[in-house]
PDB file of C-alpha atoms and ligand atoms in Angstrom:
ATOM      1  CA  MET H   1       0.000   0.000   0.000  1.00  0.00           C
ATOM      2  CA  ARG H   2       1.130   3.507  -0.757  1.00  0.00           C
ATOM      3  CA  LEU H   3      -0.079   6.924   0.320  1.00  0.00           C
ATOM      4  CA  ASP H   4       0.647   9.514  -2.347  1.00  0.00           C
ATOM      5  CA  ALA H   5       0.334  13.284  -2.211  1.00  0.00           C
ATOM      6  CA  LYS H   6       0.416  14.579  -5.770  1.00  0.00           C
ATOM      7  CA  ASN H   7       1.081  18.206  -6.650  1.00  0.00           C
ATOM      8  CA  ILE H   8      -0.540  19.548  -3.501  1.00  0.00           C
ATOM      9  CA  SER H   9      -1.106  23.291  -3.366  1.00  0.00           C
ATOM     10  CA  PHE H  10      -3.040  24.945  -0.573  1.00  0.00           C
ATOM     11  CA  ARG H  11      -4.195  28.303   0.699  1.00  0.00           C
ATOM     12  CA  TYR H  12      -6.668  29.158   3.445  1.00  0.00           C
ATOM     13  CA  GLY H  13      -9.572  31.040   1.846  1.00  0.00           C
ATOM     14  CA  ASN H  14      -8.255  33.755  -0.414  1.00  0.00           C
ATOM     15  CA  GLY H  15      -4.954  34.065   1.439  1.00  0.00           C
ATOM     16  CA  SER H  16      -1.577  33.478  -0.137  1.00  0.00           C
ATOM     17  CA  PHE H  17      -0.441  29.956  -0.950  1.00  0.00           C
ATOM     18  CA  ILE H  18       1.230  28.099   1.920  1.00  0.00           C
ATOM     19  CA  LEU H  19       1.928  24.917  -0.039  1.00  0.00           C
ATOM     20  CA  LYS H  20       2.781  24.760  -3.710  1.00  0.00           C
ATOM     21  CA  ASP H  21       3.215  21.624  -5.782  1.00  0.00           C
ATOM     22  CA  VAL H  22       4.213  19.374  -2.902  1.00  0.00           C
ATOM     23  CA  ASN H  23       4.786  15.719  -3.772  1.00  0.00           C
ATOM     24  CA  LEU H  24       5.471  12.959  -1.313  1.00  0.00           C
ATOM     25  CA  PHE H  25       4.673   9.316  -0.698  1.00  0.00           C
ATOM     26  CA  ILE H  26       4.729   6.875   2.192  1.00  0.00           C
ATOM     27  CA  ASP H  27       4.885   3.159   1.617  1.00  0.00           C
ATOM     28  CA  LYS H  28       3.404   0.581   3.934  1.00  0.00           C
ATOM     29  CA  GLY H  29       5.917  -0.277   6.642  1.00  0.00           C
ATOM     30  CA  GLU H  30       7.861   2.972   6.219  1.00  0.00           C
ATOM     31  CA  ARG H  31       8.458   5.494   8.997  1.00  0.00           C
ATOM     32  CA  VAL H  32       8.892   8.836   7.321  1.00  0.00           C
ATOM     33  CA  GLY H  33       9.813  12.066   9.099  1.00  0.00           C
ATOM     34  CA  LEU H  34       8.401  15.355   7.811  1.00  0.00           C
ATOM     35  CA  VAL H  35      10.447  18.213   9.217  1.00  0.00           C
ATOM     36  CA  GLY H  36      10.404  21.942   8.674  1.00  0.00           C
ATOM     37  CA  PRO H  37      10.296  25.169  10.647  1.00  0.00           C
ATOM     38  CA  SER H  38       7.327  26.274  12.700  1.00  0.00           C
ATOM     39  CA  GLY H  39       4.575  27.957  10.701  1.00  0.00           C
ATOM     40  CA  TYR H  40       5.776  26.411   7.454  1.00  0.00           C
ATOM     41  CA  GLY H  41       2.658  24.373   6.715  1.00  0.00           C
ATOM     42  CA  LYS H  42       3.423  20.972   8.228  1.00  0.00           C
ATOM     43  CA  SER H  43       0.145  20.711  10.139  1.00  0.00           C
ATOM     44  CA  THR H  44      -1.776  21.951   7.118  1.00  0.00           C
ATOM     45  CA  LEU H  45      -0.194  19.207   5.014  1.00  0.00           C
ATOM     46  CA  ALA H  46      -0.904  16.641   7.765  1.00  0.00           C
ATOM     47  CA  LYS H  47      -4.596  17.598   7.673  1.00  0.00           C
ATOM     48  CA  ILE H  48      -4.663  17.343   3.882  1.00  0.00           C
ATOM     49  CA  LEU H  49      -3.033  13.899   3.972  1.00  0.00           C
ATOM     50  CA  SER H  50      -5.615  12.640   6.446  1.00  0.00           C
ATOM     51  CA  GLY H  51      -8.585  14.104   4.582  1.00  0.00           C
ATOM     52  CA  TYR H  52      -9.468  16.872   7.071  1.00  0.00           C
ATOM     53  CA  LEU H  53      -8.650  19.613   4.561  1.00  0.00           C
ATOM     54  CA  LYS H  54      -9.204  19.503   0.835  1.00  0.00           C
ATOM     55  CA  PRO H  55      -6.199  20.663  -1.162  1.00  0.00           C
ATOM     56  CA  THR H  56      -6.730  23.755  -3.319  1.00  0.00           C
ATOM     57  CA  LYS H  57      -4.983  21.810  -6.070  1.00  0.00           C
ATOM     58  CA  GLY H  58      -3.643  18.285  -6.313  1.00  0.00           C
ATOM     59  CA  GLU H  59      -4.801  15.033  -4.756  1.00  0.00           C
ATOM     60  CA  VAL H  60      -4.165  12.482  -2.044  1.00  0.00           C
ATOM     61  CA  LEU H  61      -4.287   8.880  -3.211  1.00  0.00           C
ATOM     62  CA  ILE H  62      -4.157   5.478  -1.564  1.00  0.00           C
ATOM     63  CA  ASP H  63      -2.939   2.871  -4.008  1.00  0.00           C
ATOM     64  CA  GLY H  64      -3.872   5.249  -6.801  1.00  0.00           C
ATOM     65  CA  LYS H  65      -7.411   5.920  -5.527  1.00  0.00           C
ATOM     66  CA  PRO H  66      -8.703   9.053  -3.774  1.00  0.00           C
ATOM     67  CA  LEU H  67      -9.267   8.898  -0.007  1.00  0.00           C
ATOM     68  CA  PRO H  68     -12.820   7.707   0.734  1.00  0.00           C
ATOM     69  CA  ALA H  69     -15.208  10.676   0.991  1.00  0.00           C
ATOM     70  CA  LYS H  70     -17.157   8.995   3.791  1.00  0.00           C
ATOM     71  CA  GLY H  71     -16.763   6.098   6.163  1.00  0.00           C
ATOM     72  CA  TYR H  72     -13.599   5.249   7.992  1.00  0.00           C
ATOM     73  CA  CYS H  73     -10.501   6.926   6.633  1.00  0.00           C
ATOM     74  CA  PRO H  74      -7.499   4.577   6.414  1.00  0.00           C
ATOM     75  CA  VAL H  75      -5.256   7.579   7.061  1.00  0.00           C
ATOM     76  CA  GLN H  76      -5.614   8.795  10.639  1.00  0.00           C
ATOM     77  CA  LEU H  77      -4.205  11.856  12.351  1.00  0.00           C
ATOM     78  CA  VAL H  78      -2.962  12.409  15.902  1.00  0.00           C
ATOM     79  CA  TYR H  79      -2.719  16.077  16.840  1.00  0.00           C
ATOM     80  CA  GLN H  80      -0.367  17.882  19.134  1.00  0.00           C
ATOM     81  CA  HIS H  81      -3.229  18.902  21.444  1.00  0.00           C
ATOM     82  CA  PRO H  82      -5.322  15.874  22.444  1.00  0.00           C
ATOM     83  CA  GLU H  83      -7.933  18.087  24.107  1.00  0.00           C
ATOM     84  CA  LYS H  84      -8.725  19.587  20.696  1.00  0.00           C
ATOM     85  CA  ALA H  85      -9.292  16.165  19.169  1.00  0.00           C
ATOM     86  CA  LEU H  86     -11.930  15.226  21.737  1.00  0.00           C
ATOM     87  CA  ASN H  87     -15.383  16.680  22.125  1.00  0.00           C
ATOM     88  CA  PRO H  88     -15.437  18.024  25.721  1.00  0.00           C
ATOM     89  CA  ARG H  89     -19.163  17.201  25.987  1.00  0.00           C
ATOM     90  CA  TRP H  90     -18.685  13.561  25.164  1.00  0.00           C
ATOM     91  CA  LYS H  91     -17.698  10.840  27.545  1.00  0.00           C
ATOM     92  CA  LEU H  92     -14.550   9.100  26.327  1.00  0.00           C
ATOM     93  CA  ARG H  93     -16.597   6.050  25.372  1.00  0.00           C
ATOM     94  CA  ASP H  94     -18.469   8.108  22.782  1.00  0.00           C
ATOM     95  CA  SER H  95     -15.255   9.538  21.357  1.00  0.00           C
ATOM     96  CA  LEU H  96     -13.755   6.095  21.177  1.00  0.00           C
ATOM     97  CA  TYR H  97     -16.560   4.427  19.304  1.00  0.00           C
ATOM     98  CA  GLU H  98     -17.138   7.318  16.933  1.00  0.00           C
ATOM     99  CA  GLY H  99     -16.975   5.771  13.480  1.00  0.00           C
ATOM    100  CA  LEU H 100     -14.543   3.000  14.201  1.00  0.00           C
ATOM    101  CA  GLU H 101     -14.235  -0.482  15.523  1.00  0.00           C
ATOM    102  CA  PRO H 102     -11.871  -0.297  18.446  1.00  0.00           C
ATOM    103  CA  ASP H 103      -9.221  -2.932  18.760  1.00  0.00           C
ATOM    104  CA  VAL H 104      -9.809  -4.245  22.277  1.00  0.00           C
ATOM    105  CA  GLU H 105      -6.469  -5.989  22.410  1.00  0.00           C
ATOM    106  CA  LEU H 106      -4.794  -2.729  21.465  1.00  0.00           C
ATOM    107  CA  LEU H 107      -6.660  -0.773  24.153  1.00  0.00           C
ATOM    108  CA  ASP H 108      -5.453  -3.276  26.717  1.00  0.00           C
ATOM    109  CA  SER H 109      -1.897  -3.215  25.411  1.00  0.00           C
ATOM    110  CA  MET H 110      -1.899   0.590  25.560  1.00  0.00           C
ATOM    111  CA  GLY H 111      -3.119   0.581  29.157  1.00  0.00           C
ATOM    112  CA  ILE H 112      -6.443   2.255  28.383  1.00  0.00           C
ATOM    113  CA  GLU H 113      -8.442   1.463  31.500  1.00  0.00           C
ATOM    114  CA  ARG H 114     -12.078   0.487  30.954  1.00  0.00           C
ATOM    115  CA  GLU H 115     -13.032   2.826  33.791  1.00  0.00           C
ATOM    116  CA  TRP H 116     -11.684   5.819  31.810  1.00  0.00           C
ATOM    117  CA  LEU H 117     -14.422   5.355  29.241  1.00  0.00           C
ATOM    118  CA  ASP H 118     -17.022   6.720  31.687  1.00  0.00           C
ATOM    119  CA  ARG H 119     -14.974   9.898  32.235  1.00  0.00           C
ATOM    120  CA  TRP H 120     -14.991  13.293  30.524  1.00  0.00           C
ATOM    121  CA  PRO H 121     -11.866  14.266  28.583  1.00  0.00           C
ATOM    122  CA  ASN H 122     -10.703  16.722  31.274  1.00  0.00           C
ATOM    123  CA  GLU H 123     -10.658  13.887  33.804  1.00  0.00           C
ATOM    124  CA  LEU H 124      -7.493  12.387  32.318  1.00  0.00           C
ATOM    125  CA  SER H 125      -3.931  13.677  32.619  1.00  0.00           C
ATOM    126  CA  GLY H 126      -2.298  15.105  29.472  1.00  0.00           C
ATOM    127  CA  GLY H 127      -0.319  11.919  28.892  1.00  0.00           C
ATOM    128  CA  GLU H 128      -3.341   9.656  29.448  1.00  0.00           C
ATOM    129  CA  MET H 129      -5.428  11.799  27.118  1.00  0.00           C
ATOM    130  CA  GLN H 130      -2.833  11.603  24.366  1.00  0.00           C
ATOM    131  CA  ARG H 131      -2.561   7.823  24.859  1.00  0.00           C
ATOM    132  CA  PHE H 132      -6.330   7.615  24.494  1.00  0.00           C
ATOM    133  CA  CYS H 133      -6.221   9.775  21.339  1.00  0.00           C
ATOM    134  CA  VAL H 134      -3.587   7.544  19.820  1.00  0.00           C
ATOM    135  CA  ALA H 135      -5.523   4.379  20.691  1.00  0.00           C
ATOM    136  CA  ARG H 136      -8.749   5.734  19.187  1.00  0.00           C
ATOM    137  CA  VAL H 137      -7.174   6.311  15.767  1.00  0.00           C
ATOM    138  CA  LEU H 138      -5.498   2.915  15.668  1.00  0.00           C
ATOM    139  CA  GLY H 139      -8.635   1.074  14.566  1.00  0.00           C
ATOM    140  CA  GLU H 140      -7.977  -2.093  12.605  1.00  0.00           C
ATOM    141  CA  LYS H 141      -8.656  -0.293   9.348  1.00  0.00           C
ATOM    142  CA  THR H 142      -5.971   2.331   9.888  1.00  0.00           C
ATOM    143  CA  LYS H 143      -3.221   1.821   7.329  1.00  0.00           C
ATOM    144  CA  PHE H 144      -1.322   5.079   7.727  1.00  0.00           C
ATOM    145  CA  LEU H 145      -0.801   7.109  10.871  1.00  0.00           C
ATOM    146  CA  ILE H 146       0.128  10.793  10.734  1.00  0.00           C
ATOM    147  CA  ALA H 147       1.589  11.902  14.058  1.00  0.00           C
ATOM    148  CA  ASP H 148       1.668  15.719  14.105  1.00  0.00           C
ATOM    149  CA  GLU H 149       3.934  16.887  16.963  1.00  0.00           C
ATOM    150  CA  MET H 150       2.262  14.084  18.873  1.00  0.00           C
ATOM    151  CA  SER H 151       4.548  14.113  21.897  1.00  0.00           C
ATOM    152  CA  THR H 152       5.629  17.755  22.014  1.00  0.00           C
ATOM    153  CA  MET H 153       3.477  18.643  25.017  1.00  0.00           C
ATOM    154  CA  LEU H 154       4.499  15.661  27.148  1.00  0.00           C
ATOM    155  CA  ASP H 155       7.345  15.053  29.567  1.00  0.00           C
ATOM    156  CA  VAL H 156      10.197  12.850  28.313  1.00  0.00           C
ATOM    157  CA  ILE H 157       9.132   9.673  30.074  1.00  0.00           C
ATOM    158  CA  THR H 158       5.546   9.925  28.823  1.00  0.00           C
ATOM    159  CA  GLN H 159       6.853  10.754  25.335  1.00  0.00           C
ATOM    160  CA  ALA H 160       8.992   7.629  25.285  1.00  0.00           C
ATOM    161  CA  GLN H 161       6.073   5.515  26.496  1.00  0.00           C
ATOM    162  CA  ILE H 162       3.722   6.816  23.782  1.00  0.00           C
ATOM    163  CA  TRP H 163       6.305   6.288  21.058  1.00  0.00           C
ATOM    164  CA  ASN H 164       6.831   2.725  22.262  1.00  0.00           C
ATOM    165  CA  TYR H 165       3.119   1.990  21.938  1.00  0.00           C
ATOM    166  CA  VAL H 166       2.904   3.607  18.525  1.00  0.00           C
ATOM    167  CA  LEU H 167       6.017   2.011  17.076  1.00  0.00           C
ATOM    168  CA  GLN H 168       5.030  -1.444  18.329  1.00  0.00           C
ATOM    169  CA  THR H 169       1.594  -1.183  16.737  1.00  0.00           C
ATOM    170  CA  VAL H 170       2.889   0.298  13.498  1.00  0.00           C
ATOM    171  CA  GLU H 171       5.435  -2.497  13.231  1.00  0.00           C
ATOM    172  CA  LYS H 172       3.012  -5.270  14.162  1.00  0.00           C
ATOM    173  CA  ARG H 173       0.464  -4.132  11.587  1.00  0.00           C
ATOM    174  CA  GLY H 174       2.940  -3.108   8.913  1.00  0.00           C
ATOM    175  CA  MET H 175       1.423   0.374   8.811  1.00  0.00           C
ATOM    176  CA  GLY H 176       3.017   3.470   7.304  1.00  0.00           C
ATOM    177  CA  LEU H 177       3.908   6.271   9.712  1.00  0.00           C
ATOM    178  CA  LEU H 178       4.494   9.965   9.076  1.00  0.00           C
ATOM    179  CA  VAL H 179       6.188  11.738  11.959  1.00  0.00           C
ATOM    180  CA  VAL H 180       5.525  15.463  11.560  1.00  0.00           C
ATOM    181  CA  THR H 181       7.881  17.456  13.749  1.00  0.00           C
ATOM    182  CA  HIS H 182      10.146  20.468  14.077  1.00  0.00           C
ATOM    183  CA  ASN H 183      12.407  18.205  16.158  1.00  0.00           C
ATOM    184  CA  HIS H 184      15.028  16.762  13.788  1.00  0.00           C
ATOM    185  CA  ALA H 185      16.582  14.626  16.538  1.00  0.00           C
ATOM    186  CA  LEU H 186      13.265  12.885  17.190  1.00  0.00           C
ATOM    187  CA  ALA H 187      12.744  12.244  13.474  1.00  0.00           C
ATOM    188  CA  ASP H 188      16.298  10.889  13.132  1.00  0.00           C
ATOM    189  CA  ARG H 189      15.726   8.512  16.022  1.00  0.00           C
ATOM    190  CA  ILE H 190      12.407   7.111  14.852  1.00  0.00           C
ATOM    191  CA  CYS H 191      12.288   7.315  11.075  1.00  0.00           C
ATOM    192  CA  THR H 192      13.660   5.286   8.208  1.00  0.00           C
ATOM    193  CA  ARG H 193      13.532   8.300   5.865  1.00  0.00           C
ATOM    194  CA  ILE H 194      13.380  12.041   6.475  1.00  0.00           C
ATOM    195  CA  ILE H 195      11.909  14.652   4.186  1.00  0.00           C
ATOM    196  CA  ASP H 196      12.288  18.380   4.671  1.00  0.00           C
ATOM    197  CA  LEU H 197       9.219  20.379   3.695  1.00  0.00           C
ATOM    198  CA  THR H 198      11.383  23.389   2.804  1.00  0.00           C
ATOM    199  CA  GLY H 199      12.887  21.285   0.014  1.00  0.00           C
ATOM    200  CA  LEU H 200       9.515  20.009  -1.265  1.00  0.00           C
ATOM    201  CA  ASN H 201       7.530  23.222  -1.221  1.00  0.00           C
ATOM    202  CA  LYS H 202       7.849  25.221  -4.431  1.00  0.00           C
ATOM    203  CA  ILE H 203       6.492  28.338  -2.801  1.00  0.00           C
TER     204      ILE H 203
HETATM  205  P1  LIG G   1       3.312  24.291  11.057  1.00  0.00           P
HETATM  206  O1  LIG G   1       2.536  23.091  11.465  1.00  0.00           O
HETATM  207  O2  LIG G   1       4.483  23.963  10.151  1.00  0.00           O
HETATM  208  O3  LIG G   1       3.774  25.088  12.225  1.00  0.00           O
HETATM  209  P2  LIG G   1       0.765  25.287  10.044  1.00  0.00           P
HETATM  210  O4  LIG G   1       0.335  24.380   8.940  1.00  0.00           O
HETATM  211  O5  LIG G   1       0.105  25.137  11.342  1.00  0.00           O
HETATM  212  O6  LIG G   1       2.372  25.243  10.181  1.00  0.00           O
HETATM  213  O7  LIG G   1       0.555  26.796   9.560  1.00  0.00           O
HETATM  214  C1  LIG G   1       1.037  27.290   8.324  1.00  0.00           C
HETATM  215  C2  LIG G   1       0.520  28.690   8.105  1.00  0.00           C
HETATM  216  O8  LIG G   1      -0.900  28.649   7.909  1.00  0.00           O
HETATM  217  C3  LIG G   1       0.756  29.635   9.274  1.00  0.00           C
HETATM  218  O9  LIG G   1       1.111  30.881   8.758  1.00  0.00           O
HETATM  219  C4  LIG G   1      -0.601  29.687   9.969  1.00  0.00           C
HETATM  220  O10 LIG G   1      -0.798  30.931  10.593  1.00  0.00           O
HETATM  221  C5  LIG G   1      -1.559  29.506   8.805  1.00  0.00           C
HETATM  222  N1  LIG G   1      -2.838  28.873   9.223  1.00  0.00           N
HETATM  223  C6  LIG G   1      -2.964  27.722   9.909  1.00  0.00           C
HETATM  224  N2  LIG G   1      -4.268  27.400  10.099  1.00  0.00           N
HETATM  225  C7  LIG G   1      -4.973  28.398   9.520  1.00  0.00           C
HETATM  226  C8  LIG G   1      -6.372  28.666   9.358  1.00  0.00           C
HETATM  227  N3  LIG G   1      -7.305  27.828   9.837  1.00  0.00           N
HETATM  228  N4  LIG G   1      -6.732  29.805   8.697  1.00  0.00           N
HETATM  229  C9  LIG G   1      -5.801  30.635   8.202  1.00  0.00           C
HETATM  230  N5  LIG G   1      -4.484  30.442   8.303  1.00  0.00           N
HETATM  231  C10 LIG G   1      -4.064  29.343   8.948  1.00  0.00           C
HETATM  232 MG1  LIG G   2       2.148  22.245  13.336  1.00  0.00          MG
END
């Protein structure tokens, strides 16, 4: 399986273009780092790759076909801020089961306590909330995971723990991983290939 971004250009509304003619791919089983300075459009590209934003020009393809317009998206995104990914008015159970079949074995292996599911998002610590957010996008149908500054807000020990969970799952399932970060050292440590958005963007 291959995730392909072809000639992606993007601007918010009528603003100036942030991304111009960006091409990249991720193969199944690859761990690719996407690095670039802050404010350069990494998160925008991450949202385009996972179907949350429609590119102004260009397309995102999985094995040559467009991302599904509805139903479960095989490309899933983890954000920097887990509290923004969760609806504060929903119990965690409702967020978890939203549109996907959770992998019970995975929840157990990630230490997601059953009792958490009856809580509101603000009743977890930052690290627990991010672990929950990661678990909820690792449904069995997820083929590519886009981790956008996933661990930036966490202390080092919690960061290491989350990366362990993610890398184990990615490896076990043969998924593709895109690590979006301004932290080159992190990308070097985790990834099999690094791409620099400043070199891809023809802005
Ligand atoms: P990065 O993740 O590399 O820090 P972003 O993709 O978040 O960069 O942002 C790229 C640029 O797009 C920034 O100048 C930012 O201010 C702008 N931007 C981000 N989101 C929006 C939005 N919803 N509307 C308008 N501009 C935005
Ligand atoms: Mg960002």
